[in-house]
Amino acid sequence: MSWEWTVLYGLQRIHQPWLDRLMVFITHFATGGAFWICLGLLFLFWKKSRKMGLCILLALAMTYLFGNLILKNLFQRMRPYWIDPSVQILVAPLRDYSFPSGHTMASFASAQALYLNKPYWGLGAFVLAGLIAFSRLYLFVHFPTDVLGGILVGLACGYMAKKLLDKISQKKKDQGFFSSL
């Protein structure tokens, strides 16, 4: 048995009803990226936070394109509960592939975007992202390397989104246009 199964089965041994409810609640923050999308959209309303909102939304778009559309279909990794259906999962079964974890990608991309714009807000977002990533293992819907891949892709997308927006903003300034970002 690989170390990944050891981790997943180990987590199955710590299940408690209160912890099950908490992990399901936490994992739903990133379902479809809804929480992070709403946060990004909310930041668009204020000029001071508009660039941060754009950065979150661009990072999420990058994770969707690169992670969900390309990597998941390239690797086509089965989910743990597809392989071992004897483990009862506590969330609705998913039909897409397991690698990389979309919940984790979206969470870490958003946290990175926040951190690179407002470090003190980003730290809180990284705590939430870490809890979401852990919930994916606890709920038996991803392997540890799916979550690790999601963290790395998410961090990279958050970083690339920030750099791209900085470059666009600088180009507008260099051309003499007032930057609305």
XYZ file of N, CA, C and O in Angstrom:
724
model
N 0.855 -1.187 0.000
C 0.000 0.000 0.000
C 0.893 1.239 0.000
O 1.827 1.347 0.790
N 0.585 2.184 -0.877
C 1.402 3.389 -0.972
C 1.152 4.305 0.220
O 0.144 4.197 0.923
N 2.060 5.250 0.405
C 1.946 6.196 1.512
C 0.662 7.025 1.403
O 0.093 7.432 2.415
N 0.187 7.235 0.181
C -1.029 8.026 0.015
C -2.247 7.312 0.598
O -3.088 7.938 1.248
N -2.331 6.009 0.371
C -3.426 5.240 0.959
C -3.302 5.212 2.475
O -4.301 5.270 3.189
N -2.073 5.121 2.965
C -1.844 5.127 4.408
C -2.384 6.413 5.023
O -3.064 6.388 6.061
N -2.114 7.544 4.388
C -2.622 8.833 4.873
C -4.148 8.854 4.828
O -4.807 9.219 5.812
N -4.724 8.470 3.700
C -6.179 8.521 3.561
C -6.892 7.598 4.547
O -7.882 7.988 5.177
N -6.402 6.380 4.687
C -7.034 5.457 5.633
C -6.804 5.904 7.074
O -7.660 5.699 7.936
N -5.666 6.527 7.332
C -5.411 7.088 8.669
C -6.415 8.171 9.012
O -6.927 8.233 10.132
N -6.716 9.015 8.041
C -7.712 10.064 8.265
C -9.107 9.483 8.470
O -9.921 10.052 9.208
N -9.397 8.364 7.846
C -10.708 7.734 8.029
C -10.895 7.274 9.482
O -12.016 7.221 9.972
N -9.784 6.980 10.162
C -9.861 6.512 11.548
C -10.147 7.634 12.542
O -10.481 7.356 13.695
N -9.992 8.904 12.128
C -10.227 10.007 13.073
C -11.614 10.638 12.908
O -11.925 11.620 13.575
N -12.426 10.073 12.040
C -13.757 10.659 11.802
C -14.583 10.697 13.090
O -14.608 9.739 13.848
N -15.216 11.835 13.287
C -16.170 12.072 14.366
C -17.337 12.831 13.743
O -17.120 13.623 12.815
N -18.560 12.662 14.241
C -19.695 13.368 13.632
C -19.499 14.888 13.545
O -19.786 15.493 12.514
N -18.979 15.514 14.598
C -18.780 16.964 14.581
C -17.711 17.357 13.575
O -17.828 18.378 12.893
N -16.655 16.543 13.451
C -15.576 16.826 12.510
C -16.044 16.587 11.070
O -15.670 17.331 10.160
N -16.877 15.572 10.891
C -17.464 15.332 9.563
C -18.243 16.558 9.102
O -18.075 17.028 7.968
N -19.102 17.088 9.970
C -19.895 18.276 9.612
C -18.996 19.475 9.324
O -19.238 20.231 8.376
N -17.968 19.661 10.135
C -17.046 20.783 9.947
C -16.307 20.669 8.614
O -16.198 21.651 7.860
N -15.812 19.488 8.281
C -15.062 19.308 7.037
C -15.957 19.483 5.807
O -15.538 20.058 4.813
N -17.190 19.017 5.891
C -18.133 19.222 4.781
C -18.405 20.715 4.622
O -18.415 21.245 3.511
N -18.607 21.424 5.736
C -18.835 22.871 5.701
C -17.639 23.594 5.081
O -17.795 24.439 4.191
N -16.445 23.250 5.531
C -15.230 23.914 5.033
C -15.021 23.639 3.551
O -14.683 24.534 2.784
N -15.213 22.407 3.128
C -14.964 22.064 1.726
C -15.909 22.819 0.791
O -15.552 23.154 -0.329
N -17.116 23.132 1.283
C -18.090 23.823 0.440
C -17.716 25.278 0.170
O -18.267 25.887 -0.746
N -16.781 25.840 0.926
C -16.299 27.194 0.634
C -15.690 27.274 -0.759
O -15.709 28.325 -1.390
N -15.128 26.176 -1.219
C -14.432 26.211 -2.511
C -15.170 25.468 -3.613
O -14.665 25.373 -4.724
N -16.360 24.952 -3.341
C -17.102 24.238 -4.372
C -17.429 25.188 -5.519
O -18.076 26.215 -5.317
N -16.949 24.860 -6.684
C -17.152 25.709 -7.849
C -16.423 27.039 -7.748
O -16.665 27.930 -8.556
N -15.570 27.197 -6.753
C -14.862 28.458 -6.553
C -15.762 29.581 -6.086
O -15.366 30.745 -6.075
N -17.002 29.242 -5.672
C -18.028 30.254 -5.386
C -17.571 31.301 -4.366
O -17.740 32.499 -4.598
N -17.020 30.871 -3.253
C -16.588 31.822 -2.221
C -15.536 32.771 -2.767
O -15.614 33.992 -2.580
N -14.556 32.203 -3.473
C -13.445 33.016 -3.988
C -13.915 33.931 -5.118
O -13.463 35.069 -5.231
N -14.821 33.445 -5.946
C -15.379 34.287 -7.020
C -16.142 35.459 -6.408
O -15.954 36.615 -6.818
N -16.970 35.177 -5.425
C -17.729 36.251 -4.760
C -16.795 37.264 -4.107
O -17.031 38.474 -4.184
N -15.736 36.772 -3.480
C -14.769 37.667 -2.862
C -14.106 38.553 -3.909
O -13.987 39.771 -3.726
N -13.679 37.960 -5.015
C -13.069 38.735 -6.092
C -14.025 39.773 -6.652
O -13.651 40.933 -6.876
N -15.273 39.385 -6.870
C -16.279 40.320 -7.377
C -16.556 41.440 -6.376
O -16.723 42.602 -6.762
N -16.607 41.093 -5.104
C -16.838 42.091 -4.066
C -15.743 43.164 -4.084
O -16.033 44.360 -3.978
N -14.505 42.743 -4.244
C -13.392 43.697 -4.272
C -13.446 44.641 -5.468
O -12.839 45.701 -5.452
N -14.150 44.262 -6.518
C -14.257 45.123 -7.701
C -15.046 46.399 -7.428
O -14.907 47.383 -8.160
N -15.873 46.409 -6.391
C -16.717 47.563 -6.105
C -15.943 48.782 -5.592
O -16.430 49.900 -5.692
N -14.773 48.570 -5.016
C -13.995 49.675 -4.453
C -12.696 49.837 -5.221
O -11.983 48.874 -5.472
N -12.408 51.073 -5.569
C -11.218 51.352 -6.366
C -9.942 50.848 -5.680
O -9.057 50.307 -6.340
N -9.866 51.004 -4.358
C -8.662 50.583 -3.631
C -8.427 49.074 -3.693
O -7.300 48.625 -3.581
N -9.488 48.312 -3.854
C -9.331 46.849 -3.862
C -9.595 46.237 -5.244
O -9.559 45.022 -5.386
N -9.825 47.088 -6.230
C -10.194 46.586 -7.561
C -9.109 45.692 -8.162
O -9.402 44.632 -8.717
N -7.864 46.107 -8.051
C -6.770 45.307 -8.615
C -6.688 43.940 -7.918
O -6.433 42.922 -8.566
N -6.933 43.929 -6.619
C -6.910 42.669 -5.880
C -8.052 41.764 -6.361
O -7.860 40.560 -6.530
N -9.226 42.325 -6.563
C -10.346 41.547 -7.076
C -10.063 40.974 -8.451
O -10.340 39.806 -8.725
N -9.486 41.801 -9.322
C -9.110 41.322 -10.658
C -8.064 40.220 -10.568
O -8.123 39.247 -11.319
N -7.145 40.376 -9.651
C -6.080 39.380 -9.479
C -6.672 38.038 -9.042
O -6.294 36.988 -9.578
N -7.596 38.059 -8.099
C -8.246 36.819 -7.658
C -8.985 36.170 -8.820
O -8.833 34.972 -9.081
N -9.769 36.953 -9.538
C -10.568 36.403 -10.636
C -9.694 35.874 -11.772
O -9.991 34.822 -12.349
N -8.613 36.588 -12.091
C -7.697 36.112 -13.125
C -7.002 34.823 -12.679
O -6.877 33.877 -13.457
N -6.588 34.767 -11.421
C -5.949 33.548 -10.891
C -6.912 32.367 -10.950
O -6.520 31.254 -11.320
N -8.175 32.615 -10.624
C -9.173 31.544 -10.693
C -9.390 31.082 -12.130
O -9.517 29.878 -12.390
N -9.431 32.019 -13.052
C -9.589 31.650 -14.467
C -8.406 30.814 -14.930
O -8.581 29.823 -15.663
N -7.210 31.171 -14.496
C -6.012 30.408 -14.864
C -6.060 28.992 -14.293
O -5.710 28.034 -14.981
N -6.500 28.848 -13.041
C -6.560 27.503 -12.452
C -7.608 26.662 -13.161
O -7.407 25.463 -13.360
N -8.710 27.288 -13.543
C -9.736 26.538 -14.255
C -9.209 26.048 -15.605
O -9.347 24.874 -15.943
N -8.587 26.948 -16.334
C -8.061 26.598 -17.657
C -6.938 25.571 -17.552
O -7.001 24.499 -18.151
N -5.922 25.891 -16.770
C -4.738 25.040 -16.706
C -4.991 23.762 -15.897
O -4.627 22.666 -16.320
N -5.633 23.902 -14.747
C -5.816 22.747 -13.872
C -6.987 21.869 -14.253
O -6.830 20.668 -14.474
N -8.170 22.479 -14.338
C -9.379 21.679 -14.575
C -9.521 21.218 -16.020
O -9.930 20.086 -16.259
N -9.212 22.075 -16.959
C -9.410 21.686 -18.354
C -8.225 20.928 -18.949
O -8.416 20.030 -19.754
N -7.016 21.285 -18.549
C -5.834 20.651 -19.152
C -5.297 19.508 -18.286
O -5.271 18.354 -18.706
N -4.834 19.818 -17.067
C -4.160 18.803 -16.248
C -5.065 17.632 -15.859
O -4.641 16.479 -15.935
N -6.284 17.910 -15.431
C -7.177 16.808 -15.044
C -7.395 15.841 -16.204
O -7.370 14.633 -16.023
N -7.584 16.375 -17.395
C -7.816 15.520 -18.564
C -6.534 14.873 -19.073
O -6.574 13.789 -19.649
N -5.414 15.511 -18.835
C -4.131 14.934 -19.231
C -3.775 13.728 -18.348
O -3.406 12.667 -18.843
N -3.920 13.894 -17.026
C -3.539 12.826 -16.099
C -4.646 11.792 -15.890
O -4.358 10.632 -15.622
N -5.883 12.192 -15.956
C -7.036 11.299 -15.776
C -6.886 10.367 -14.566
O -7.121 9.159 -14.648
N -6.522 10.943 -13.447
C -6.326 10.152 -12.240
C -7.662 9.860 -11.569
O -8.487 10.745 -11.373
N -7.843 8.609 -11.207
C -9.070 8.188 -10.533
C -9.110 8.755 -9.115
O -8.077 8.956 -8.484
N -10.308 8.987 -8.630
C -10.491 9.465 -7.266
C -10.420 8.275 -6.296
O -10.740 7.147 -6.675
N -10.004 8.542 -5.039
C -9.888 7.437 -4.079
C -11.168 6.616 -3.937
O -11.116 5.393 -3.892
N -12.313 7.283 -3.886
C -13.567 6.537 -3.693
C -14.010 5.793 -4.942
O -14.871 4.919 -4.854
N -13.431 6.097 -6.096
C -13.687 5.281 -7.286
C -12.960 3.941 -7.148
O -13.444 2.915 -7.590
N -11.776 4.004 -6.556
C -10.941 2.815 -6.409
C -11.407 1.960 -5.228
O -11.443 0.734 -5.314
N -11.741 2.620 -4.113
C -12.228 1.908 -2.938
C -13.616 2.434 -2.572
O -13.755 3.316 -1.728
N -14.644 1.882 -3.205
C -16.004 2.354 -2.934
C -16.545 1.927 -1.571
O -17.651 2.318 -1.204
N -15.762 1.158 -0.799
C -16.235 0.738 0.523
C -16.204 1.889 1.526
O -16.864 1.822 2.561
N -15.447 2.943 1.216
C -15.386 4.105 2.102
C -16.549 5.026 1.755
O -16.703 5.447 0.610
N -17.357 5.305 2.763
C -18.516 6.178 2.554
C -18.040 7.628 2.465
O -17.367 8.126 3.367
N -18.397 8.298 1.368
C -18.038 9.703 1.254
C -19.206 10.554 1.747
O -20.363 10.153 1.674
N -18.883 11.724 2.245
C -19.868 12.590 2.892
C -20.321 13.753 2.012
O -21.095 14.586 2.456
N -19.813 13.798 0.792
C -20.194 14.842 -0.161
C -20.697 14.171 -1.431
O -20.487 12.975 -1.635
N -21.331 14.954 -2.271
C -21.834 14.399 -3.537
C -20.666 13.884 -4.371
O -19.627 14.553 -4.473
N -20.806 12.706 -4.969
C -19.715 12.168 -5.787
C -19.440 13.075 -6.985
O -20.345 13.673 -7.554
N -18.184 13.159 -7.321
C -17.744 13.991 -8.446
C -17.448 13.112 -9.651
O -17.043 11.959 -9.507
N -17.609 13.673 -10.828
C -17.382 12.902 -12.046
C -16.077 13.260 -12.727
O -15.646 12.556 -13.636
N -15.472 14.382 -12.322
C -14.217 14.762 -12.967
C -13.052 14.034 -12.294
O -13.212 13.395 -11.259
N -11.891 14.143 -12.918
C -10.715 13.439 -12.413
C -10.148 14.112 -11.169
O -10.518 15.228 -10.814
N -9.212 13.421 -10.547
C -8.738 13.787 -9.219
C -7.523 14.727 -9.200
O -7.386 15.521 -8.278
N -6.640 14.632 -10.174
C -5.393 15.415 -10.138
C -5.424 16.537 -11.150
O -5.660 16.281 -12.335
N -5.145 17.744 -10.688
C -4.969 18.241 -9.317
C -6.312 18.610 -8.689
O -7.306 18.752 -9.384
N -6.305 18.792 -7.390
C -7.517 19.143 -6.658
C -7.981 20.548 -7.046
O -7.276 21.526 -6.811
N -9.165 20.639 -7.631
C -9.706 21.936 -8.038
C -10.013 22.842 -6.861
O -9.765 24.054 -6.913
N -10.574 22.278 -5.786
C -10.856 23.071 -4.588
C -9.560 23.686 -4.044
O -9.526 24.852 -3.669
N -8.518 22.868 -4.015
C -7.239 23.329 -3.489
C -6.611 24.361 -4.408
O -6.094 25.388 -3.941
N -6.654 24.120 -5.722
C -6.104 25.093 -6.682
C -6.761 26.454 -6.516
O -6.082 27.476 -6.416
N -8.088 26.463 -6.535
C -8.824 27.724 -6.436
C -8.511 28.440 -5.128
O -8.316 29.671 -5.111
N -8.432 27.689 -4.046
C -8.182 28.290 -2.734
C -6.785 28.871 -2.626
O -6.603 29.994 -2.145
N -5.790 28.124 -3.080
C -4.419 28.626 -2.977
C -4.133 29.721 -4.010
O -3.349 30.627 -3.741
N -4.767 29.675 -5.165
C -4.612 30.757 -6.142
C -5.179 32.050 -5.567
O -4.553 33.121 -5.667
N -6.342 31.956 -4.950
C -6.979 33.136 -4.358
C -6.185 33.655 -3.165
O -5.993 34.870 -3.019
N -5.730 32.746 -2.329
C -4.930 33.153 -1.170
C -3.636 33.821 -1.624
O -3.222 34.847 -1.063
N -3.000 33.270 -2.644
C -1.764 33.865 -3.172
C -2.045 35.253 -3.741
O -1.288 36.198 -3.498
N -3.141 35.393 -4.492
C -3.504 36.694 -5.050
C -3.747 37.708 -3.931
O -3.298 38.860 -4.018
N -4.434 37.292 -2.897
C -4.659 38.178 -1.752
C -3.344 38.530 -1.071
O -3.085 39.693 -0.758
N -2.535 37.523 -0.820
C -1.265 37.739 -0.122
C -0.347 38.700 -0.886
O 0.293 39.568 -0.277
N -0.282 38.550 -2.188
C 0.609 39.404 -2.975
C 0.113 40.849 -3.057
O 0.885 41.751 -3.365
N -1.162 41.059 -2.787
C -1.732 42.405 -2.785
C -1.855 42.987 -1.382
O -1.621 44.165 -1.183
N -2.273 42.188 -0.439
C -2.448 42.584 0.966
C -1.998 41.423 1.841
O -2.802 40.553 2.191
N -0.705 41.381 2.193
C -0.175 40.219 2.920
C -0.963 39.829 4.167
O -1.179 38.647 4.416
N -1.430 40.785 4.939
C -2.139 40.431 6.176
C -3.481 39.781 5.888
O -3.952 38.960 6.666
N -4.132 40.109 4.794
C -5.368 39.417 4.410
C -5.037 38.037 3.842
O -5.767 37.084 4.044
N -3.935 37.978 3.099
C -3.530 36.721 2.482
C -3.226 35.635 3.490
O -3.499 34.461 3.243
N -2.670 36.022 4.637
C -2.353 35.012 5.653
C -3.617 34.304 6.134
O -3.639 33.085 6.270
N -4.673 35.059 6.374
C -5.947 34.448 6.762
C -6.498 33.559 5.659
O -7.045 32.488 5.918
N -6.339 34.016 4.413
C -6.818 33.228 3.273
C -6.021 31.926 3.144
O -6.590 30.889 2.784
N -4.726 31.971 3.453
C -3.916 30.746 3.406
C -4.364 29.750 4.479
O -4.337 28.536 4.244
N -4.775 30.238 5.632
C -5.292 29.334 6.669
C -6.553 28.639 6.154
O -6.685 27.418 6.255
N -7.475 29.420 5.576
C -8.692 28.829 5.016
C -8.352 27.860 3.883
O -8.900 26.757 3.809
N -7.439 28.239 3.014
C -7.030 27.369 1.901
C -6.449 26.059 2.428
O -6.738 24.983 1.888
N -5.645 26.131 3.474
C -5.074 24.922 4.068
C -6.147 24.011 4.649
O -6.089 22.785 4.500
N -7.148 24.606 5.302
C -8.261 23.815 5.843
C -9.064 23.161 4.719
O -9.472 22.004 4.833
N -9.275 23.897 3.647
C -10.006 23.337 2.505
C -9.224 22.175 1.906
O -9.786 21.115 1.612
N -7.916 22.355 1.743
C -7.071 21.285 1.196
C -7.134 20.042 2.089
O -7.293 18.918 1.599
N -7.035 20.249 3.402
C -7.121 19.129 4.338
C -8.481 18.433 4.238
O -8.567 17.202 4.274
N -9.539 19.221 4.084
C -10.883 18.636 4.005
C -11.018 17.693 2.819
O -11.746 16.704 2.890
N -10.310 17.968 1.743
C -10.394 17.117 0.559
C -9.810 15.728 0.832
O -10.283 14.726 0.308
N -8.791 15.673 1.674
C -8.206 14.390 2.082
C -9.122 13.693 3.085
O -9.399 12.495 2.966
N -9.559 14.449 4.066
C -10.430 13.910 5.114
C -11.684 13.294 4.502
O -12.146 12.248 4.946
N -12.226 13.945 3.487
C -13.462 13.487 2.857
C -13.249 12.379 1.824
O -14.199 11.923 1.202
N -11.988 11.959 1.633
C -11.643 10.821 0.779
C -11.953 11.076 -0.700
O -12.268 10.172 -1.450
N -11.848 12.333 -1.124
C -12.130 12.660 -2.524
C -10.869 12.966 -3.325
O -10.930 13.090 -4.547
N -9.723 13.091 -2.634
C -8.441 13.330 -3.308
C -7.319 12.588 -2.602
O -7.375 12.361 -1.397
N -6.306 12.271 -3.385
C -5.056 11.747 -2.838
C -4.182 12.910 -2.374
O -4.337 14.035 -2.870
N -3.242 12.665 -1.454
C -2.349 13.738 -1.015
C -1.608 14.433 -2.165
O -1.446 15.658 -2.142
N -1.174 13.682 -3.171
C -0.467 14.338 -4.278
C -1.412 15.169 -5.147
O -0.973 16.121 -5.801
N -2.704 14.864 -5.149
C -3.686 15.715 -5.835
C -3.732 17.079 -5.159
O -3.785 18.124 -5.807
N -3.741 17.045 -3.822
C -3.799 18.273 -3.035
C -2.486 19.042 -3.185
O -2.488 20.262 -3.382
N -1.364 18.337 -3.119
C -0.074 19.002 -3.302
C 0.010 19.644 -4.686
O 0.442 20.791 -4.827
N -0.417 18.923 -5.707
C -0.441 19.495 -7.058
C -1.345 20.714 -7.126
O -1.018 21.714 -7.762
N -2.495 20.657 -6.445
C -3.405 21.793 -6.396
C -2.782 23.005 -5.726
O -2.972 24.140 -6.170
N -2.034 22.760 -4.655
C -1.337 23.859 -3.964
C -0.342 24.514 -4.916
O -0.322 25.743 -5.065
N 0.481 23.709 -5.572
C 1.522 24.257 -6.445
C 0.944 24.997 -7.645
O 1.384 26.099 -7.981
N -0.066 24.408 -8.283
C -0.693 25.065 -9.436
C -1.379 26.351 -8.981
O -1.285 27.389 -9.630
N -2.072 26.290 -7.849
C -2.753 27.469 -7.326
C -1.794 28.597 -7.006
O -2.027 29.753 -7.380
N -0.695 28.278 -6.321
C 0.300 29.309 -6.002
C 0.879 29.922 -7.270
O 1.057 31.143 -7.363
N 1.181 29.080 -8.246
C 1.748 29.575 -9.503
C 0.751 30.476 -10.238
O 1.126 31.532 -10.758
N -0.513 30.085 -10.274
C -1.529 30.895 -10.964
C -1.757 32.221 -10.253
O -1.915 33.258 -10.910
N -1.766 32.211 -8.930
C -1.904 33.460 -8.176
C -0.736 34.396 -8.450
O -0.921 35.608 -8.636
N 0.459 33.835 -8.504
C 1.662 34.623 -8.791
C 1.621 35.176 -10.220
O 1.886 36.363 -10.449
N 1.279 34.327 -11.183
C 1.227 34.773 -12.585
C 0.157 35.844 -12.792
O 0.363 36.793 -13.552
N -0.973 35.701 -12.128
C -2.032 36.705 -12.250
C -1.545 38.055 -11.744
O -1.761 39.086 -12.391
N -0.875 38.064 -10.610
C -0.340 39.322 -10.043
C 0.678 39.939 -10.981
O 0.638 41.151 -11.254
N 1.591 39.139 -11.492
C 2.630 39.663 -12.386
C 2.023 40.207 -13.677
O 2.440 41.258 -14.173
N 1.042 39.513 -14.223
C 0.398 39.965 -15.458
C -0.328 41.294 -15.237
O -0.194 42.222 -16.047
N -1.062 41.412 -14.158
C -1.768 42.661 -13.874
C -0.803 43.807 -13.587
O -1.049 44.943 -13.993
N 0.302 43.508 -12.901
C 1.325 44.535 -12.667
C 1.919 45.012 -13.982
O 2.146 46.211 -14.179
N 2.161 44.079 -14.888
C 2.734 44.428 -16.191
C 1.759 45.289 -17.001
O 2.159 46.274 -17.623
N 0.487 44.925 -16.999
C -0.521 45.714 -17.715
C -0.633 47.108 -17.107
O -0.687 48.109 -17.832
N -0.647 47.179 -15.796
C -0.747 48.460 -15.103
C 0.454 49.343 -15.414
O 0.316 50.540 -15.679
N 1.639 48.740 -15.414
C 2.864 49.503 -15.713
C 2.860 49.981 -17.161
O 3.257 51.105 -17.450
N 2.396 49.145 -18.066
C 2.353 49.526 -19.477
C 1.417 50.711 -19.679
O 1.721 51.633 -20.436
N 0.273 50.708 -19.003
C -0.652 51.837 -19.097
C -0.011 53.114 -18.575
O -0.168 54.189 -19.156
N 0.715 53.008 -17.477
C 1.401 54.179 -16.917
C 2.475 54.678 -17.865
O 2.629 55.881 -18.067
N 3.235 53.758 -18.460
C 4.304 54.127 -19.391
C 3.754 54.805 -20.636
O 4.406 55.665 -21.226
N 2.541 54.425 -21.042
C 1.933 55.012 -22.235
C 1.225 56.312 -21.920
O 0.677 56.946 -22.809
N 1.205 56.697 -20.652
C 0.592 57.972 -20.277
C -0.887 57.894 -19.980
O -1.520 58.906 -19.754
N -1.460 56.724 -19.980
C -2.872 56.564 -19.654
C -3.036 56.442 -18.141
O -2.185 55.895 -17.466
N -4.134 56.983 -17.656
C -4.427 56.826 -16.241
C -4.800 55.381 -15.996
O -5.669 54.834 -16.647
N -4.131 54.757 -15.048
C -4.398 53.353 -14.746
C -5.585 53.240 -13.813
O -5.594 53.807 -12.739
N -6.579 52.520 -14.255
C -7.754 52.296 -13.407
C -7.583 51.056 -12.545
O -8.477 50.677 -11.818
N -6.449 50.401 -12.649
C -6.240 49.186 -11.844
C -5.690 49.522 -10.502
O -4.901 50.110 -10.115
